[in-house]
Structure formats: C-alpha cells, structure tokens
C-alpha cells in the first residue's frame, strides 16, 4: 500500500513527512521508505501556534483559521510526496497534525486536540485520510501517547537477556522500554528541548528558537541550585504510564522556577540541558535499560548526547538508525504505519504503553475519491422516502 505519514511535533517548527510502501505478511510489516521531507512551517503558522499555546488565551476564530492553514500546509506536503513517489496516486495519508492541547489531570489524559483539517489533504491527494490519531486511545483510557511505542516495540523486539529502550528527544522526551519478558511500557519523561527552546526564544527576543548544535549550553555552567529546583517537580515522581506537553512546560513555568535568581543565558541553557540529561538518565536507570536507541532533534545537540554518555556509562547509546530507520524520519514513518493499520482495521496503539484498557484502531477516516463502498449504486439519491415506524409520540 502506498502511504504518506506526516507530523509536526511539539516543537512546531516543521512538517516531517515520508512516502512509504507498506505491506504485511506473516505478521511482519515491511516498510519500503521512498522519500522523506522536512518542510519548515511558514512564519505565520509558527507564530500562530505560539500565540495559541497555553498559558496564552486564544479565540475560537484563531483556532479555526489555524486549523485551516495547517490543513493547507499538510495537504501541500502530502501532494508533493504523492506526486513525486506515487505518480499522484497515494492510497492512504495519515496526518497527525499539530497538537495544540493535551489535557492531563491527576495523571489521566482526558482529551487531546490536534489541528490541521484533514479535508484539505483528501481534496489535494484524493487519498483516504487518517487523522485525529490520539483521541481513540484516550477514549479507551490511555494517554494517547507515546504512540511511537508502536514502532519501538516492532523494531526493537525482545532481547533475550537485557532491557532495551528507545528514546525520543523531541520537544518532550519519551521512552519505550522493552524487557525480555514483561509487557513493554512507555511514557513521557519530561522536557527534552521544550524548555531550552523556550529559553533561547525568550533570551534572543524571538531571533533564535533553539540552541543550535548545543553551543550555548556547552559554553555555560550548570547552576546546581536551579537544577535542583527544576528536578523538584511532581511530574517526575508520577509513575508510568504518563504524558505531558507544552501546556505544562512553558515560559511561565520556567520563569516561576527561576524565581528571582540572576543567571547568565548560557548557564540557563547548560542547566536546562542537564535537566534533560538527568531526567532521561533516571528513567533509564529506573528500568535497567542496557541499550538505548535515540531519535528526535535532541540527538543533534552534542551537549545532550555527550551529557547522556557521561551520565550513563553503563548504557550502550546509539541511534534508531541502527534498525534502518533514519531518526529524522521515525515519527512520520510511525504515522504512515498507523494509517496503514487503521485502514486495514488493525490496532495501532499498544495498551501497556499508553495505559489504555485495550489496544485500539486509531484515528478518524476521511474518505478519499475511492471510498469504501457497501452499495452497488453508482449515483447518489435524488429523493428521500420516510416510513415512520416510531410510536406516535416521540419520546423526549
Ligand atoms: N542542530 C541542532 N542543534 C541543537 N538542537 C537541535 C538541532 N536540531 C534540532 N534540534 C532540537 O530539536 C528540536 C526539534 O526536535 P523534534 O523535531 O524531534 O521535536 P518534535 O518532534 O517537534 O517534538 P515531539 O517529539 O516532542 O513532538 C528543536 O526544537 C531543537 O531544540
Ligand atoms: Mg517528535
């Protein structure tokens, strides 16, 4: 099946998309990766998402406009891949869209909202679209995250002797842990780049949005007192499964934790990088992970990667690329796989990883031009006949 998978993550900087041929035989999925695109969001979209995110107030008009604009952008990217790799005839597009709110209370996810109206993607490509991929797992009692656990579990398999982990260093850090015998588990660890990105954006008045190549954090010195204050957050003490997002780790959160401390910009970045390293290291230690396969933009920050090697000398660190999947294409490939499973009626969430009551078939389906049919009719109706078989009085 010809599939396009797409996502913009919590860092809301770019649409990551892949074109992939997927097939399933003898319970093995084969993914033939054909192309990967990373297309930066237009400034109007990036600014729009930034304005929309908590703790900012927004209007339903802004949400509706951005939903459309992001839908247009995803549609354009899906169209490019379909044209280039499938002669314009992609079968299925799975779009994660952009998370704008992930509602977690008392350790439970109660709702989650991804925008980027999929109708535009269906109109542009003619394909069947799978969107809104997290809600069903939330409705089944799960966190709707980390969905990457699906790809992690399938790729890593079980090592007979030791525990393996798969780490994503995105805006948020999340890990999937696969042991020799137990059910796999997964959870969001905390902020990977979220707080660093926020700090750089704040310190540079929007001129820069991230600590490129870890230069600032490498120059700075860790402020142990601030690090302690940052680590003293109840989220890290909660047990898995758990999820979090940018509605929690935002600028107001950072400023509150800073209090009236005076700290140089580079030192703040060094401290936030160390926060990421320490929270990841604690999760890895808690589950006795021996091999850790990494992905996400944070793998391109040497301060983070060197920090992890230093803090976890007993752990073999490498990239998820070891399994043939380039780390930058991992999440888009995940959503392609979810789309493929969904249109085939197969589950795409692993309950032990998301905390759901059961594995569910994910997403909402927007029909493509070749929609699923159960009727022989070639033409639509021209009139409606009603037989009223209800009792005379309609129950209220
Ligand atoms: N060269 C680089 N140097 C330092 N940091 C980088 C570099 N490239 C990417 N990053 C970091 O990675 C972040 C983007 O990572 P990624 O695309 O994995 O996040 P995301 O998918 O949006 O987040 P999530 O997975 O939580 O949804 C950037 O915001 C930046 O902080
Ligand atoms: Mg990501």
mmCIF file of C-alpha atoms and ligand atoms in Angstrom, residues 7-14 16 134 168-174 193-194 196-197 209-214 295-302 327 331, ligand 1:
data_model
loop_
_atom_site.group_PDB
_atom_site.id
_atom_site.type_symbol
_atom_site.label_atom_id
_atom_site.label_comp_id
_atom_site.label_asym_id
_atom_site.label_seq_id
_atom_site.Cartn_x
_atom_site.Cartn_y
_atom_site.Cartn_z
ATOM 1 C CA UNK A 7 3.501 15.068 11.714
ATOM 2 C CA UNK A 8 4.551 18.343 13.216
ATOM 3 C CA UNK A 9 5.672 17.656 16.793
ATOM 4 C CA UNK A 10 5.530 19.705 19.960
ATOM 5 C CA UNK A 11 8.410 21.891 18.730
ATOM 6 C CA UNK A 12 6.063 23.110 15.915
ATOM 7 C CA UNK A 13 8.895 24.025 13.583
ATOM 8 C CA UNK A 14 8.407 21.758 10.580
ATOM 9 C CA UNK A 16 8.011 15.830 8.819
ATOM 10 C CA UNK A 134 -4.617 10.131 19.513
ATOM 11 C CA UNK A 168 12.841 10.342 21.618
ATOM 12 C CA UNK A 169 14.395 13.732 22.316
ATOM 13 C CA UNK A 170 11.766 15.995 20.801
ATOM 14 C CA UNK A 171 10.153 18.948 22.496
ATOM 15 C CA UNK A 172 9.236 16.345 25.068
ATOM 16 C CA UNK A 173 11.374 13.311 25.889
ATOM 17 C CA UNK A 174 9.707 9.942 25.831
ATOM 18 C CA UNK A 193 14.087 20.553 24.116
ATOM 19 C CA UNK A 194 10.874 22.329 25.129
ATOM 20 C CA UNK A 196 15.618 25.009 26.085
ATOM 21 C CA UNK A 197 13.746 26.233 23.012
ATOM 22 C CA UNK A 209 14.397 29.408 18.529
ATOM 23 C CA UNK A 210 16.814 26.699 19.671
ATOM 24 C CA UNK A 211 20.330 26.089 20.976
ATOM 25 C CA UNK A 212 21.899 25.265 17.630
ATOM 26 C CA UNK A 213 24.494 22.474 17.947
ATOM 27 C CA UNK A 214 24.309 22.921 21.709
ATOM 28 C CA UNK A 295 15.887 9.706 17.873
ATOM 29 C CA UNK A 296 14.498 13.218 17.657
ATOM 30 C CA UNK A 297 16.030 16.656 17.165
ATOM 31 C CA UNK A 298 17.817 16.485 20.511
ATOM 32 C CA UNK A 299 20.192 13.868 19.073
ATOM 33 C CA UNK A 300 21.620 16.762 17.024
ATOM 34 C CA UNK A 301 22.516 18.653 20.209
ATOM 35 C CA UNK A 302 26.010 17.466 21.266
ATOM 36 C CA UNK A 327 15.941 9.046 13.169
ATOM 37 C CA UNK A 331 7.816 9.768 13.584
HETATM 38 N N1 LIG B 1 21.303 21.094 15.198
HETATM 39 C C1 LIG B 1 20.615 21.127 16.335
HETATM 40 N N2 LIG B 1 21.213 21.550 17.473
HETATM 41 C C2 LIG B 1 20.549 21.604 18.642
HETATM 42 N N3 LIG B 1 19.253 21.270 18.772
HETATM 43 C C3 LIG B 1 18.612 20.848 17.675
HETATM 44 C C4 LIG B 1 19.247 20.738 16.411
HETATM 45 N N4 LIG B 1 18.338 20.290 15.517
HETATM 46 C C5 LIG B 1 17.184 20.121 16.205
HETATM 47 N N5 LIG B 1 17.344 20.459 17.498
HETATM 48 C C6 LIG B 1 16.340 20.474 18.569
HETATM 49 O O1 LIG B 1 15.333 19.535 18.250
HETATM 50 C C7 LIG B 1 14.051 20.168 18.318
HETATM 51 C C8 LIG B 1 13.128 19.524 17.336
HETATM 52 O O2 LIG B 1 13.121 18.143 17.599
HETATM 53 P P1 LIG B 1 11.971 17.246 17.045
HETATM 54 O O3 LIG B 1 11.647 17.636 15.662
HETATM 55 O O4 LIG B 1 12.361 15.849 17.329
HETATM 56 O O5 LIG B 1 10.792 17.682 18.023
HETATM 57 P P2 LIG B 1 9.252 17.410 17.854
HETATM 58 O O6 LIG B 1 9.052 16.196 17.030
HETATM 59 O O7 LIG B 1 8.604 18.672 17.401
HETATM 60 O O8 LIG B 1 8.813 17.149 19.374
HETATM 61 P P3 LIG B 1 7.967 15.900 19.996
HETATM 62 O O9 LIG B 1 8.629 14.646 19.502
HETATM 63 O O10 LIG B 1 8.044 16.125 21.457
HETATM 64 O O11 LIG B 1 6.578 16.061 19.454
HETATM 65 C C9 LIG B 1 14.316 21.626 18.005
HETATM 66 O O12 LIG B 1 13.302 22.444 18.525
HETATM 67 C C10 LIG B 1 15.678 21.833 18.673
HETATM 68 O O13 LIG B 1 15.510 22.118 20.031
#
